[in-house]
Each structure stands twice: as C-alpha cells, then as structure tokens.
Short mmCIF file of C-alpha atoms and ligand atoms in Angstrom, two decimals:
data_model
loop_
_atom_site.label_atom_id
_atom_site.label_comp_id
_atom_site.label_asym_id
_atom_site.label_seq_id
_atom_site.Cartn_x
_atom_site.Cartn_y
_atom_site.Cartn_z
CA MET A 1 2.65 49.53 -89.59
CA THR A 2 5.72 50.49 -91.57
CA LYS A 3 3.45 51.16 -94.46
CA ASP A 4 1.61 53.87 -92.55
CA PHE A 5 4.66 55.33 -90.89
CA ASP A 6 5.41 58.57 -92.69
CA TRP A 7 9.21 58.82 -92.79
CA GLY A 8 8.96 61.97 -94.83
CA ALA A 9 7.13 63.71 -92.02
CA VAL A 10 9.82 62.61 -89.60
CA GLY A 11 12.51 64.20 -91.71
CA ASP A 12 10.37 67.23 -92.22
CA ALA A 13 9.56 67.72 -88.53
CA PHE A 14 13.03 66.98 -87.26
CA PRO A 15 14.47 70.51 -87.56
CA LEU A 16 11.37 71.92 -85.92
CA LEU A 17 11.61 69.46 -83.05
CA LEU A 18 15.29 70.12 -82.66
CA ASP A 19 14.49 73.77 -82.43
CA GLY A 20 11.98 72.97 -79.69
CA PHE A 21 14.55 70.77 -78.04
CA TRP A 22 16.88 73.73 -77.51
CA THR A 23 14.08 75.53 -75.74
CA THR A 24 13.51 72.41 -73.64
CA LEU A 25 17.18 72.27 -72.78
CA LEU A 26 17.29 75.96 -71.99
CA ALA A 27 14.31 75.63 -69.66
CA THR A 28 15.88 72.64 -67.94
CA VAL A 29 19.30 74.18 -67.47
CA PHE A 30 18.02 77.50 -66.16
CA GLY A 31 15.19 75.88 -64.22
CA THR A 32 17.72 73.63 -62.53
CA LEU A 33 19.93 76.61 -61.75
CA VAL A 34 17.01 78.41 -60.13
CA ALA A 35 16.07 75.26 -58.22
CA ALA A 36 19.65 74.70 -57.08
CA VAL A 37 20.21 78.24 -55.85
CA LEU A 38 16.76 78.86 -54.41
CA GLY A 39 16.63 75.42 -52.81
CA LEU A 40 19.87 76.19 -51.04
CA ALA A 41 18.56 79.53 -49.86
CA ILE A 42 15.39 77.90 -48.53
CA ALA A 43 17.38 75.20 -46.74
CA VAL A 44 19.64 77.76 -45.06
CA ALA A 45 16.68 80.00 -44.20
CA GLY A 46 14.98 76.96 -42.67
CA ARG A 47 17.83 76.87 -40.18
CA ALA A 48 17.44 80.51 -39.25
CA PRO A 49 17.19 81.09 -35.51
CA SER A 50 14.06 83.21 -35.90
CA ARG A 51 10.62 81.74 -36.51
CA LEU A 52 9.79 84.95 -38.32
CA VAL A 53 11.85 83.46 -41.10
CA THR A 54 11.16 79.75 -40.79
CA VAL A 55 7.38 79.82 -40.49
CA PRO A 56 6.58 81.82 -43.67
CA VAL A 57 9.16 79.85 -45.63
CA LYS A 58 7.50 76.61 -44.56
CA ALA A 59 4.04 77.90 -45.42
CA VAL A 60 5.03 78.93 -48.94
CA MET A 61 6.74 75.61 -49.49
CA GLU A 62 3.67 73.68 -48.38
CA PHE A 63 1.53 75.72 -50.75
CA ILE A 64 3.80 75.11 -53.71
CA ARG A 65 4.16 71.42 -53.02
CA SER A 66 0.48 70.79 -52.63
CA THR A 67 -0.56 72.35 -55.93
CA PRO A 68 0.15 70.77 -59.35
CA LEU A 69 2.90 72.21 -61.49
CA ILE A 70 0.53 72.83 -64.34
CA VAL A 71 -1.75 74.95 -62.18
CA GLN A 72 1.23 76.98 -61.03
CA LEU A 73 2.31 77.47 -64.64
CA VAL A 74 -1.07 78.65 -65.83
CA GLY A 75 -1.54 80.80 -62.75
CA ALA A 76 1.85 82.45 -63.11
CA ALA A 77 1.37 83.01 -66.85
CA ALA A 78 -1.96 84.68 -66.13
CA LEU A 79 -0.44 86.89 -63.46
CA PHE A 80 2.63 87.93 -65.40
CA THR A 81 1.23 88.46 -68.88
CA SER A 82 3.91 90.94 -69.80
CA VAL A 83 6.72 88.48 -69.08
CA GLU A 84 7.92 86.17 -71.79
CA PRO A 85 6.33 82.70 -71.36
CA LEU A 86 9.69 80.93 -71.38
CA THR A 87 10.91 83.10 -68.50
CA VAL A 88 7.74 82.45 -66.55
CA GLY A 89 8.17 78.75 -67.25
CA ILE A 90 11.76 78.69 -66.07
CA VAL A 91 10.96 80.54 -62.86
CA VAL A 92 7.93 78.37 -62.08
CA LEU A 93 9.83 75.16 -62.78
CA GLY A 94 12.74 76.43 -60.70
CA VAL A 95 10.58 77.48 -57.77
CA HIS A 96 8.55 74.29 -57.92
CA TYR A 97 11.64 72.14 -57.87
CA ALA A 98 13.31 74.32 -55.27
CA THR A 99 10.81 73.05 -52.73
CA TYR A 100 12.19 69.58 -53.40
CA THR A 101 15.85 70.45 -53.74
CA SER A 102 15.65 72.37 -50.47
CA GLU A 103 14.78 69.07 -48.78
CA VAL A 104 17.80 67.50 -50.40
CA TYR A 105 20.01 70.32 -49.17
CA ARG A 106 18.43 70.08 -45.74
CA ALA A 107 19.30 66.40 -45.57
CA GLY A 108 22.81 67.18 -46.79
CA ILE A 109 23.21 69.87 -44.14
CA ASP A 110 21.84 67.58 -41.45
CA ALA A 111 24.36 64.96 -42.48
CA VAL A 112 27.26 67.26 -41.58
CA PRO A 113 28.34 66.07 -38.13
CA LYS A 114 27.55 68.24 -35.12
CA GLY A 115 31.26 68.34 -34.33
CA GLN A 116 31.84 70.47 -37.41
CA TRP A 117 29.52 73.18 -36.12
CA GLU A 118 31.16 72.99 -32.73
CA ALA A 119 34.64 73.28 -34.20
CA CYS A 120 33.47 76.40 -36.03
CA ARG A 121 32.16 77.91 -32.83
CA ALA A 122 35.29 76.98 -30.94
CA LEU A 123 37.28 78.89 -33.56
CA SER A 124 34.87 81.85 -33.39
CA LEU A 125 34.08 81.63 -37.09
CA THR A 126 31.25 83.92 -38.14
CA PRO A 127 27.98 82.26 -39.21
CA ARG A 128 28.73 83.32 -42.76
CA ARG A 129 32.15 81.71 -42.76
CA THR A 130 30.78 78.64 -41.01
CA TRP A 131 28.28 78.08 -43.81
CA GLN A 132 30.52 79.10 -46.63
CA ALA A 133 33.79 77.43 -45.69
CA VAL A 134 32.72 74.43 -43.66
CA ILE A 135 29.08 73.37 -43.76
CA LEU A 136 28.02 73.95 -47.36
CA PRO A 137 31.08 72.47 -49.04
CA GLN A 138 30.42 69.28 -47.09
CA ALA A 139 26.66 69.37 -47.55
CA VAL A 140 26.74 70.07 -51.28
CA ARG A 141 28.96 67.09 -51.85
CA ASN A 142 26.17 64.92 -50.51
CA VAL A 143 23.63 66.76 -52.61
CA VAL A 144 25.00 66.80 -56.15
CA PRO A 145 23.68 63.36 -57.23
CA ALA A 146 20.17 64.09 -55.99
CA LEU A 147 20.19 67.47 -57.73
CA GLY A 148 21.13 65.71 -60.93
CA ASN A 149 18.16 63.42 -60.61
CA TYR A 150 15.85 66.38 -60.15
CA ALA A 151 17.35 67.98 -63.24
CA ILE A 152 16.48 64.89 -65.24
CA SER A 153 12.98 64.76 -63.91
CA MET A 154 12.53 68.48 -64.62
CA PHE A 155 13.71 67.83 -68.16
CA LYS A 156 10.91 65.34 -68.57
CA GLU A 157 8.34 67.76 -67.20
CA THR A 158 9.20 70.61 -69.55
CA PRO A 159 6.36 69.58 -71.94
CA PHE A 160 4.00 71.21 -69.43
CA LEU A 161 5.45 74.50 -70.63
CA ALA A 162 3.52 73.96 -73.86
CA VAL A 163 0.41 74.90 -71.89
CA ILE A 164 1.69 78.43 -71.50
CA THR A 165 2.71 78.56 -75.17
CA VAL A 166 6.41 77.99 -74.72
CA HIS A 167 7.62 76.53 -78.00
CA GLU A 168 9.47 73.61 -76.50
CA MET A 169 9.75 70.31 -78.27
CA VAL A 170 6.37 68.80 -77.47
CA PHE A 171 4.65 72.05 -78.41
CA GLN A 172 6.40 71.88 -81.76
CA ALA A 173 5.47 68.22 -82.20
CA ARG A 174 1.81 68.87 -81.50
CA ASP A 175 1.85 71.90 -83.74
CA TYR A 176 3.33 69.95 -86.61
CA GLY A 177 1.11 66.95 -85.92
CA THR A 178 -2.05 69.04 -86.02
CA LYS A 179 -1.07 70.72 -89.23
CA HIS A 180 -0.02 67.58 -91.08
CA PHE A 181 -2.00 64.94 -89.22
CA VAL A 182 1.04 62.81 -88.35
CA TYR A 183 0.89 62.52 -84.57
CA THR A 184 2.47 59.07 -84.28
CA GLU A 185 5.54 60.01 -86.23
CA VAL A 186 6.35 63.30 -84.56
CA PHE A 187 5.59 62.13 -81.05
CA THR A 188 7.70 59.02 -81.57
CA LEU A 189 10.47 61.27 -82.74
CA ALA A 190 10.03 63.57 -79.74
CA GLY A 191 10.13 60.57 -77.43
CA LEU A 192 13.32 59.36 -79.07
CA ILE A 193 14.97 62.72 -78.67
CA PHE A 194 14.06 62.73 -74.97
CA LEU A 195 15.50 59.26 -74.62
CA VAL A 196 18.69 60.08 -76.46
CA ALA A 197 19.19 63.12 -74.27
CA SER A 198 18.23 61.80 -70.87
CA TYR A 199 19.68 58.30 -70.94
CA PRO A 200 23.32 59.41 -71.25
CA THR A 201 22.64 62.09 -68.68
CA SER A 202 21.45 59.45 -66.21
CA LEU A 203 24.55 57.40 -66.89
CA LEU A 204 26.67 60.47 -66.34
CA MET A 205 24.91 61.14 -63.06
CA ARG A 206 25.54 57.60 -61.89
CA LYS A 207 29.22 57.98 -62.71
CA LEU A 208 29.33 61.24 -60.81
CA GLU A 209 27.68 59.59 -57.82
CA LYS A 210 30.31 56.89 -57.83
CA ARG A 211 33.08 59.44 -58.04
CA LEU A 212 31.68 61.34 -55.10
CA GLY A 213 31.67 58.09 -53.20
CA HIS A 214 27.99 57.40 -52.68
CA MET B 1 61.73 67.86 -28.64
CA ALA B 2 60.60 68.45 -25.10
CA THR B 3 63.24 71.00 -24.24
CA GLU B 4 63.09 73.07 -27.40
CA PRO B 5 61.44 76.40 -26.78
CA LEU B 6 58.12 76.61 -28.54
CA PRO B 7 57.69 79.24 -31.22
CA LEU B 8 54.37 79.88 -29.64
CA GLN B 9 54.62 82.61 -27.09
CA LYS B 10 57.32 84.51 -28.84
CA ASN B 11 54.85 85.18 -31.62
CA ALA B 12 51.85 85.34 -29.42
CA ALA B 13 52.80 88.72 -28.01
CA THR B 14 53.43 90.34 -31.39
CA ALA B 15 50.45 88.73 -33.01
CA ALA B 16 48.20 89.90 -30.23
CA GLU B 17 49.34 93.47 -30.81
CA ASP B 18 49.06 93.24 -34.56
CA VAL B 19 45.81 91.45 -34.85
CA VAL B 20 43.58 91.55 -31.85
CA PRO B 21 42.52 95.13 -31.36
CA VAL B 22 40.99 94.56 -27.95
CA ALA B 23 43.71 94.71 -25.36
CA VAL B 24 43.65 91.66 -23.17
CA SER B 25 43.37 92.92 -19.66
CA LYS B 26 45.85 91.29 -17.35
CA ASP B 27 43.94 92.08 -14.25
CA GLU B 28 45.73 90.14 -11.56
CA GLY B 29 42.98 90.68 -9.05
CA HIS B 30 40.69 88.13 -10.64
CA PRO B 31 41.04 84.44 -11.23
CA LEU B 32 41.16 83.73 -14.95
CA VAL B 33 38.10 81.49 -14.77
CA ARG B 34 35.44 81.60 -12.14
CA PHE B 35 32.31 79.47 -12.04
CA ASP B 36 29.83 81.27 -9.86
CA LYS B 37 26.93 79.07 -8.75
CA VAL B 38 26.67 77.67 -12.24
CA VAL B 39 23.65 75.50 -12.87
CA LYS B 40 23.14 73.44 -15.99
CA ARG B 41 19.95 71.52 -16.52
CA TYR B 42 18.77 69.38 -19.39
CA GLY B 43 15.03 69.23 -18.90
CA ASP B 44 14.49 67.99 -15.37
CA HIS B 45 17.99 66.63 -15.11
CA THR B 46 20.33 68.92 -13.20
CA VAL B 47 23.83 68.21 -14.43
CA LEU B 48 25.67 71.02 -12.65
CA ASP B 49 24.28 72.15 -9.36
CA GLU B 50 25.45 75.60 -8.23
CA LEU B 51 28.98 74.74 -9.20
CA ASP B 52 31.73 77.01 -7.86
CA PHE B 53 35.38 76.78 -8.76
CA THR B 54 38.19 78.95 -10.00
CA VAL B 55 41.20 78.51 -12.22
CA GLU B 56 44.16 80.86 -11.95
CA ARG B 57 46.01 82.26 -14.93
CA GLY B 58 48.61 79.81 -16.19
CA GLU B 59 47.26 76.94 -14.17
CA HIS B 60 46.91 73.50 -15.65
CA VAL B 61 43.91 71.84 -14.16
CA THR B 62 42.72 68.30 -14.65
CA LEU B 63 39.07 67.47 -14.18
CA ILE B 64 38.36 63.94 -13.07
CA GLY B 65 35.20 62.19 -12.03
CA PRO B 66 32.89 59.36 -12.94
CA SER B 67 31.09 59.23 -16.25
CA GLY B 68 28.15 61.60 -16.31
CA SER B 69 29.53 63.79 -13.53
CA GLY B 70 29.48 66.81 -15.84
CA LYS B 71 33.12 67.23 -16.90
CA THR B 72 32.35 67.63 -20.56
CA THR B 73 29.48 69.94 -19.72
CA ILE B 74 31.86 72.24 -17.86
CA LEU B 75 34.17 72.52 -20.85
CA ARG B 76 31.26 73.01 -23.24
CA LEU B 77 29.89 75.81 -21.09
CA LEU B 78 33.29 77.48 -21.09
CA MET B 79 33.53 77.12 -24.85
CA THR B 80 30.00 78.59 -25.00
CA LEU B 81 28.76 75.59 -26.93
CA GLU B 82 26.04 75.45 -24.28
CA ARG B 83 24.38 78.13 -22.23
CA VAL B 84 24.19 78.12 -18.46
CA SER B 85 20.77 77.55 -16.90
CA ASP B 86 21.72 79.75 -13.98
CA GLY B 87 24.78 81.36 -12.44
CA VAL B 88 27.61 83.17 -14.16
CA ILE B 89 30.95 82.18 -15.63
CA TRP B 90 33.58 84.89 -15.29
CA ILE B 91 36.70 85.18 -17.38
CA ASN B 92 39.26 87.55 -15.97
CA GLY B 93 36.61 89.40 -14.02
CA GLU B 94 34.33 89.84 -17.03
CA PRO B 95 31.16 87.82 -17.48
CA LEU B 96 31.48 85.25 -20.25
CA THR B 97 27.91 84.07 -20.24
CA HIS B 98 26.36 87.47 -19.64
CA ILE B 99 26.50 91.09 -20.65
CA ARG B 100 26.79 93.76 -18.04
CA GLY B 101 23.98 96.27 -18.40
CA GLN B 102 24.40 100.02 -17.86
CA ASP B 103 23.14 99.65 -14.30
CA GLY B 104 25.60 96.83 -13.66
CA SER B 105 23.00 94.10 -13.86
CA LEU B 106 23.79 90.97 -15.84
CA LYS B 107 21.79 89.89 -18.83
CA PRO B 108 22.26 86.67 -20.79
CA ALA B 109 24.83 87.22 -23.51
CA SER B 110 23.94 87.74 -27.16
CA GLU B 111 25.51 85.62 -29.89
CA LYS B 112 27.69 88.58 -30.78
CA HIS B 113 29.04 88.93 -27.27
CA LEU B 114 29.71 85.21 -27.15
CA ARG B 115 31.57 85.29 -30.42
CA ALA B 116 33.86 87.99 -29.15
CA ALA B 117 34.20 86.51 -25.68
CA ARG B 118 35.07 83.02 -26.80
CA ARG B 119 38.06 84.15 -28.83
CA LYS B 120 40.31 83.79 -25.83
CA ILE B 121 39.24 80.19 -25.45
CA GLY B 122 40.23 77.23 -27.60
CA MET B 123 39.09 73.66 -27.51
CA VAL B 124 40.39 70.34 -28.69
CA PHE B 125 37.77 67.67 -29.12
CA GLN B 126 37.80 63.96 -28.53
CA GLN B 127 36.80 63.40 -32.16
CA PHE B 128 39.27 65.98 -33.57
CA ASN B 129 36.58 67.65 -35.71
CA LEU B 130 38.99 68.74 -38.40
CA PHE B 131 37.36 70.21 -41.49
CA PRO B 132 37.50 67.36 -44.01
CA ASN B 133 36.97 69.66 -46.97
CA MET B 134 40.17 71.58 -46.28
CA LYS B 135 43.78 70.60 -46.39
CA VAL B 136 45.74 70.54 -43.17
CA LEU B 137 47.22 73.99 -43.72
CA GLN B 138 43.87 75.61 -44.40
CA ASN B 139 42.37 73.95 -41.36
CA ILE B 140 44.89 75.91 -39.32
CA THR B 141 44.78 79.21 -41.21
CA GLU B 142 41.00 79.45 -41.63
CA ALA B 143 40.27 81.12 -38.30
CA PRO B 144 43.37 83.33 -38.02
CA VAL B 145 42.68 84.73 -41.49
CA ASN B 146 38.92 85.06 -41.27
CA VAL B 147 38.41 85.78 -37.59
CA LEU B 148 41.56 87.61 -36.54
CA GLY B 149 42.03 89.19 -39.94
CA MET B 150 45.60 87.95 -40.12
CA ASP B 151 47.43 88.35 -43.38
CA ARG B 152 47.28 85.06 -45.29
CA ASP B 153 51.03 84.74 -45.79
CA LYS B 154 51.63 85.38 -42.15
CA ALA B 155 48.95 82.91 -41.12
CA GLU B 156 50.48 80.27 -43.35
CA ALA B 157 53.94 80.87 -41.97
CA ARG B 158 52.50 80.52 -38.47
CA ALA B 159 50.65 77.38 -39.45
CA ARG B 160 53.85 75.84 -40.77
CA GLU B 161 55.60 76.66 -37.50
CA LEU B 162 52.80 75.09 -35.55
CA LEU B 163 52.84 72.00 -37.74
CA GLU B 164 56.53 71.70 -37.07
CA LEU B 165 55.83 72.04 -33.40
CA VAL B 166 53.33 69.18 -33.47
CA GLY B 167 55.69 67.12 -35.60
CA LEU B 168 53.78 67.24 -38.87
CA SER B 169 55.81 69.48 -41.14
CA GLY B 170 55.43 66.98 -43.93
CA LYS B 171 51.64 67.01 -43.87
CA VAL B 172 50.94 70.59 -44.86
CA ASP B 173 49.13 69.62 -48.03
CA ALA B 174 47.52 66.44 -46.78
CA HIS B 175 43.80 66.05 -46.32
CA PRO B 176 42.64 65.12 -42.82
CA SER B 177 41.35 61.80 -44.12
CA GLN B 178 44.91 60.88 -45.09
CA LEU B 179 46.13 61.19 -41.51
CA SER B 180 46.10 58.79 -38.61
CA GLY B 181 43.99 59.64 -35.58
CA GLY B 182 47.07 60.78 -33.69
CA GLN B 183 48.12 63.03 -36.55
CA GLN B 184 44.62 64.45 -36.88
CA GLN B 185 44.59 65.27 -33.21
CA ARG B 186 47.96 67.01 -33.55
CA VAL B 187 46.55 69.12 -36.36
CA ALA B 188 43.54 69.91 -34.19
CA ILE B 189 45.90 71.04 -31.43
CA ALA B 190 47.82 73.20 -33.89
CA ARG B 191 44.54 74.65 -35.14
CA ALA B 192 43.49 75.58 -31.63
CA LEU B 193 46.90 77.10 -30.87
CA ALA B 194 46.81 79.17 -34.04
CA MET B 195 44.11 81.30 -32.43
CA GLU B 196 46.47 82.00 -29.55
CA PRO B 197 43.99 81.12 -26.85
CA GLU B 198 44.53 82.12 -23.26
CA ILE B 199 42.61 79.08 -22.19
CA LEU B 200 42.82 75.71 -23.85
CA LEU B 201 40.14 73.12 -23.17
CA LEU B 202 40.96 69.48 -23.77
CA ASP B 203 38.19 66.92 -23.51
CA GLU B 204 39.56 63.40 -23.46
CA VAL B 205 41.66 64.22 -26.47
CA THR B 206 43.35 60.84 -26.54
CA SER B 207 40.30 58.62 -25.97
CA ALA B 208 39.62 58.11 -29.65
CA LEU B 209 43.23 57.21 -30.43
CA ASP B 210 44.83 53.84 -30.90
CA PRO B 211 46.81 53.04 -27.76
CA GLU B 212 50.20 53.38 -29.44
CA LEU B 213 49.40 56.94 -30.53
CA VAL B 214 48.35 58.20 -27.12
CA ALA B 215 51.80 58.76 -25.64
CA GLY B 216 52.94 61.05 -28.45
CA VAL B 217 49.94 63.34 -28.18
CA LEU B 218 50.24 63.48 -24.41
CA GLU B 219 53.92 64.35 -24.70
CA LEU B 220 53.05 67.17 -27.07
CA LEU B 221 50.50 68.53 -24.62
CA SER B 222 53.03 68.29 -21.79
CA ASP B 223 55.42 70.34 -23.92
CA ILE B 224 52.78 72.95 -24.52
CA ALA B 225 51.95 73.06 -20.84
CA ARG B 226 55.60 73.51 -19.89
CA ASN B 227 56.63 75.97 -22.55
CA THR B 228 53.68 78.31 -22.85
CA ASP B 229 51.60 80.27 -20.40
CA ILE B 230 48.35 78.96 -21.78
CA THR B 231 45.93 78.02 -19.07
CA MET B 232 44.74 74.47 -19.58
CA LEU B 233 41.67 72.60 -18.44
CA CYS B 234 41.88 68.93 -19.27
CA VAL B 235 39.41 66.16 -18.85
CA THR B 236 41.32 62.91 -18.97
CA HIS B 237 41.38 59.38 -17.75
CA GLU B 238 45.14 59.31 -18.13
CA MET B 239 46.16 59.78 -14.55
CA ASN B 240 49.84 59.89 -15.44
CA PHE B 241 49.17 62.74 -17.77
CA ALA B 242 47.25 64.53 -15.06
CA ARG B 243 50.24 64.06 -12.80
CA ASP B 244 52.72 65.22 -15.43
CA VAL B 245 50.87 68.22 -16.71
CA SER B 246 48.67 69.66 -14.04
CA GLU B 247 49.26 71.38 -10.75
CA LYS B 248 45.69 70.96 -9.70
CA VAL B 249 43.16 68.18 -9.92
CA LEU B 250 39.45 68.76 -9.45
CA MET B 251 37.40 65.74 -8.56
CA PHE B 252 33.76 66.03 -9.64
CA ASP B 253 30.78 64.01 -8.78
CA ALA B 254 27.15 64.69 -9.55
CA GLY B 255 27.88 68.19 -10.79
CA ARG B 256 29.81 69.35 -7.75
CA VAL B 257 33.45 69.56 -6.80
CA VAL B 258 34.14 66.80 -4.33
CA GLU B 259 37.68 67.91 -3.67
CA SER B 260 40.61 69.63 -5.26
CA GLY B 261 44.32 69.57 -4.70
CA SER B 262 47.69 68.73 -6.17
CA PRO B 263 47.82 65.54 -8.22
CA GLU B 264 50.13 64.11 -5.59
CA LYS B 265 47.58 64.74 -2.87
CA ILE B 266 44.54 63.58 -4.79
CA PHE B 267 46.10 60.45 -6.23
CA THR B 268 47.93 59.26 -3.15
CA ASP B 269 45.98 60.64 -0.26
CA PRO B 270 42.48 61.73 -1.22
CA SER B 271 40.36 63.19 1.55
CA HIS B 272 37.07 61.85 0.31
CA GLU B 273 35.78 58.35 0.13
CA ARG B 274 34.12 59.17 -3.20
CA THR B 275 37.48 60.10 -4.72
CA ARG B 276 39.10 56.96 -3.37
CA GLU B 277 36.35 54.80 -4.87
CA PHE B 278 36.66 56.54 -8.20
CA LEU B 279 40.43 56.24 -8.33
CA ASN B 280 40.28 52.58 -7.35
CA ALA B 281 37.88 52.03 -10.20
CA VAL B 282 40.01 53.72 -12.88
CA LEU B 283 43.56 52.96 -11.79
N1 ATP C 301 22.59 67.49 -24.75
C1 ATP C 301 22.25 66.82 -23.64
N2 ATP C 301 20.96 66.55 -23.39
C2 ATP C 301 20.58 65.89 -22.28
N3 ATP C 301 21.44 65.46 -21.34
C3 ATP C 301 22.74 65.70 -21.52
C4 ATP C 301 23.21 66.39 -22.67
N4 ATP C 301 24.55 66.48 -22.59
C5 ATP C 301 24.90 65.88 -21.43
N5 ATP C 301 23.81 65.40 -20.79
C6 ATP C 301 23.81 64.70 -19.49
O1 ATP C 301 24.58 65.46 -18.60
C7 ATP C 301 25.29 64.61 -17.73
C8 ATP C 301 26.74 65.00 -17.71
O2 ATP C 301 27.28 64.76 -18.98
P1 ATP C 301 28.79 65.03 -19.32
O3 ATP C 301 28.98 64.66 -20.73
O4 ATP C 301 29.16 66.39 -18.89
O5 ATP C 301 29.53 63.97 -18.37
P2 ATP C 301 31.06 63.60 -18.32
O6 ATP C 301 31.51 63.83 -16.93
O7 ATP C 301 31.80 64.27 -19.39
O8 ATP C 301 31.01 62.03 -18.60
P3 ATP C 301 32.02 61.10 -19.41
O9 ATP C 301 33.16 60.82 -18.48
O10 ATP C 301 31.22 59.87 -19.69
O11 ATP C 301 32.40 61.83 -20.65
C9 ATP C 301 25.04 63.20 -18.20
O12 ATP C 301 24.07 62.63 -17.35
C10 ATP C 301 24.50 63.37 -19.58
O13 ATP C 301 23.57 62.36 -19.87
MG1 MG C 302 32.79 63.66 -21.17
#
C-alpha cells in the first residue's frame, strides 16, 4: 500500500486543499451565524400570539425539513443564478439548520420557568424587555452547547456545496484527484484535515458544556 | 428596625411626580379594589363564582381558606396574570379587566391596557421568581429604568435604599443563586416596592422558606404595612401574621366569601361553621 501511496501528490495538493478548507470554514462560520440568528427569530415567532404568524412559519419549516439539503442547494442555485455560489450555499445551509436550531431555542425557551414570565408581567415589563432582558439570556445559556453541535455537523456537510460549484475543500480534492488520478491520497488528506479541525472543536464544545453546567 | 421610618413613601411622592406621567386619581368615592360578580372558570371547573368583595385604600387584608378555594386565583386575576371569565374587577373606580367604550360599555381589556393598568399593582411570589441572570441590584432597577423610565443612577440609589430597608445592603452585587431563600424573598419584596405599587399582593410568600427564615420576612412585611400606605392583600397560613398585619380577614370557600371581619373576630369568634372548621384544621 505504501508503495502506491503518492506522497508527492499529497504535498502538491495540500495548499489547494487548505485553500478549500478556508472556504469550508467560512461557509460553516457564516452558515452557523445565519442558523443561530434565524433559528432564534423562528423560535420567538413561534411564540407569537397570532396564528397569522405561527402557521406560515410552521409550514415553511416543515417544507425545509422534509426536503434534502442537496435538493435545496441545487434549487436555490438555480433560482439565484446571479448570486455567488458561496453566498447561496451559506444562506441555504443557514436556513436549513435554522429549522433545527429553532427547535433547540424553543426547548431552551420552554425550559425557562413560568414564574419568570409572571415576574415580568408583574413588573409591567414590555414584551421586548421580557425577551431581551429575562427570557433569552436564560434560554440561550441552555442552547449554546446544542448550537455548537449543529455547527460541527454543518461543518461536515459543507462538501455538499461542491454540487453548486463552491470551491470548498472536497471540491478541490476531487478537482485535483480527477486531474492527477490520485483520489485516495487527496481524499485521505481531506479527511484528515476535517478530523484535525473538528475533533478539537468537539472537545472545546464539551468543555463549554461543562462550564455552563450541563 | 421596626420603628425606623421607611424611606419608601417619602420618595414615592416625588418619584410619582417625576416618573409616572399619569396622575393617580385619589378618588375617595370608590373602594380601591372591587370584585364585581367575578367568575373564573378553568374548563368546566368554576373556581370563582360571582365573587364580590372590596378592599379600601390602605387596608391590609388577609385571605384565608382551604386549599383550592381560589385565593391564589384572586391574586393572579388582580395581577392580570389571568383573565376573568365573567364580571369586572375595578381599581379605584376604573375597570382593570376591561376598557370602557365610548358609549360606556365595557369590553375586555387589550394587552396594552393591562400593561398600563397593572403598574399600580405589585406581587411577591411564593417562589420569589428573581431573575437569575441578573445581579440583585439589577433585579430591582430593571423595571424602574425600563418601565418607568427612571434615570439609572436614581434607580440604583433607590434600589440601595430598598436593599437597606430589607436588610441586604451587603448583597447589592450578589447573584440570586448566592442568597438564601429568605434573602431572595427580601430582594423580591424590594423589587416589587421599587415600582411603588399602590397595591401589593403577597401569595404565601413565606411558604417556601426554611422555618427559621420565616419570622424575619414576616417582620419586614409588618414594617412595610405599618410604615407605608400601600394596600396589601396577603394569602397566608400564618395566622399570627394575619393578626399582626391586617385589619380585615376574608374567609373563602369554594370561590365565595364565607365571612369577613377583623382578625380578632374571625379567629376568636367566627360566625360560620365553615370558618371554625377551617381554623381548627390549620391552628
Ligand atoms: N391553570 C389552571 N388550570 C386549571 N385549574 C386551575 C388552574 N389554576 C388553578 N386551578 C384550580 O383552581 C382552584 C383554585 O386554585 P387556587 O390556586 O386559587 O387555590 P388556593 O386557594 O390558592 O389553594 P392553595 O391554598 O392550595 O394555594 C383549584 O381547584 C385549582 O385546581
Ligand atoms: Mg394558593
């Protein structure tokens, strides 16, 4: 096996893959940001007193959750041809994951005791202040570890972006592999880079969880 | 501590002028609180059945009655945590639960009306319900600053005074989780007082406390009752406290007032068999 393993190709492809890795990272970071913010908005909207808000939100969420990510990517790329693929990818990833993070937020919000809402009402706090000063700070605390786990799983799904021609790491690996016929080497390398990046992140998340007292 | 004048009312007058733009009408013709055929149902279960009673301004009233008789429900309706199923609650001659239409008819109140109307009312809960994500000081200043629009420095100065009043000057920067139950409840009392309520609702505020902490909190409430003109409605099983603090005791059963009178009268010579049974059971 060692005989066939082309170390030269590994060295050769490494800068290319690293380049792709930055794109992967970029997509993950911004995708997570979108998912974190939008998920929160969906969770809060889900608690709106009017069904005019809650029903459409639920319908869209169901739609997004019941179609595969890759279909959403291709569909969005086809719809928004004038937008840069990476941007489309980030938004689609973010929206897709927002349907999951919103559930996490919802659980976090539900975990805030009823007495907190009642104390807010008894003090005549506005709904805005109630959310901002009391409910969300307590809910988000419960939510951070789960958000971290979604970030990691989004990171591992970024290769789907290759389908819409985003030059992330796996796109680069395949590109190089096709040109030089060294799939094993470059994909092993890509896998290693994923591992090196996500394993410490998971450890970090676990530490964070402990610190937040979960 | 008991005889010291409270810093409360002295400031209350000025603060009310400075901060609350709506003049509080001191209409002496109306009782401060009037329940007018108030009905509260949960599904098929009628908890309050055309309940009528009044509380005068400055009165300290204790609500007693067996478990499930609707005492908490009454306070929650007053705090507008629940809506009435029927009937009207009046505060100072104005509907709390309703809005008066142009033709004088009453319509169920909007959230906005409720938010404005409930400002005069404060509540202390059995479980304290302090905000765990805020330090003690911010727990107290949050509403004055963000609801009354009080200047932050002024609100903090007030909060410090109130903390001194409840005997917790040293805990300004503590988190609620670092306090004992009794201390948390004192902060909750200070937080309610910071909004300068006309009416203070107290629902079994010592029930969740360790026995040795109860007396201190009750003494504090007695002080407040003596030294302020805040109208108080207390639900309590502490009959001594009822005797110390209140001029009037209302005995409830099955969502109706069985009888009312001075603590002396109710505790020593109740008119109703139901009251006698209840008191025998709890005393
Ligand atoms: N949210 C609710 N849903 C259904 N029933 C309720 C609800 N809240 C209260 N009840 C019912 O209303 C009745 C009165 O309850 P309430 O809490 O007012 O009694 P209470 O006099 O405060 O009793 P206790 O002394 O045990 O605190 C009870 O039968 C209770 O089960
Ligand atoms: Mg009760």
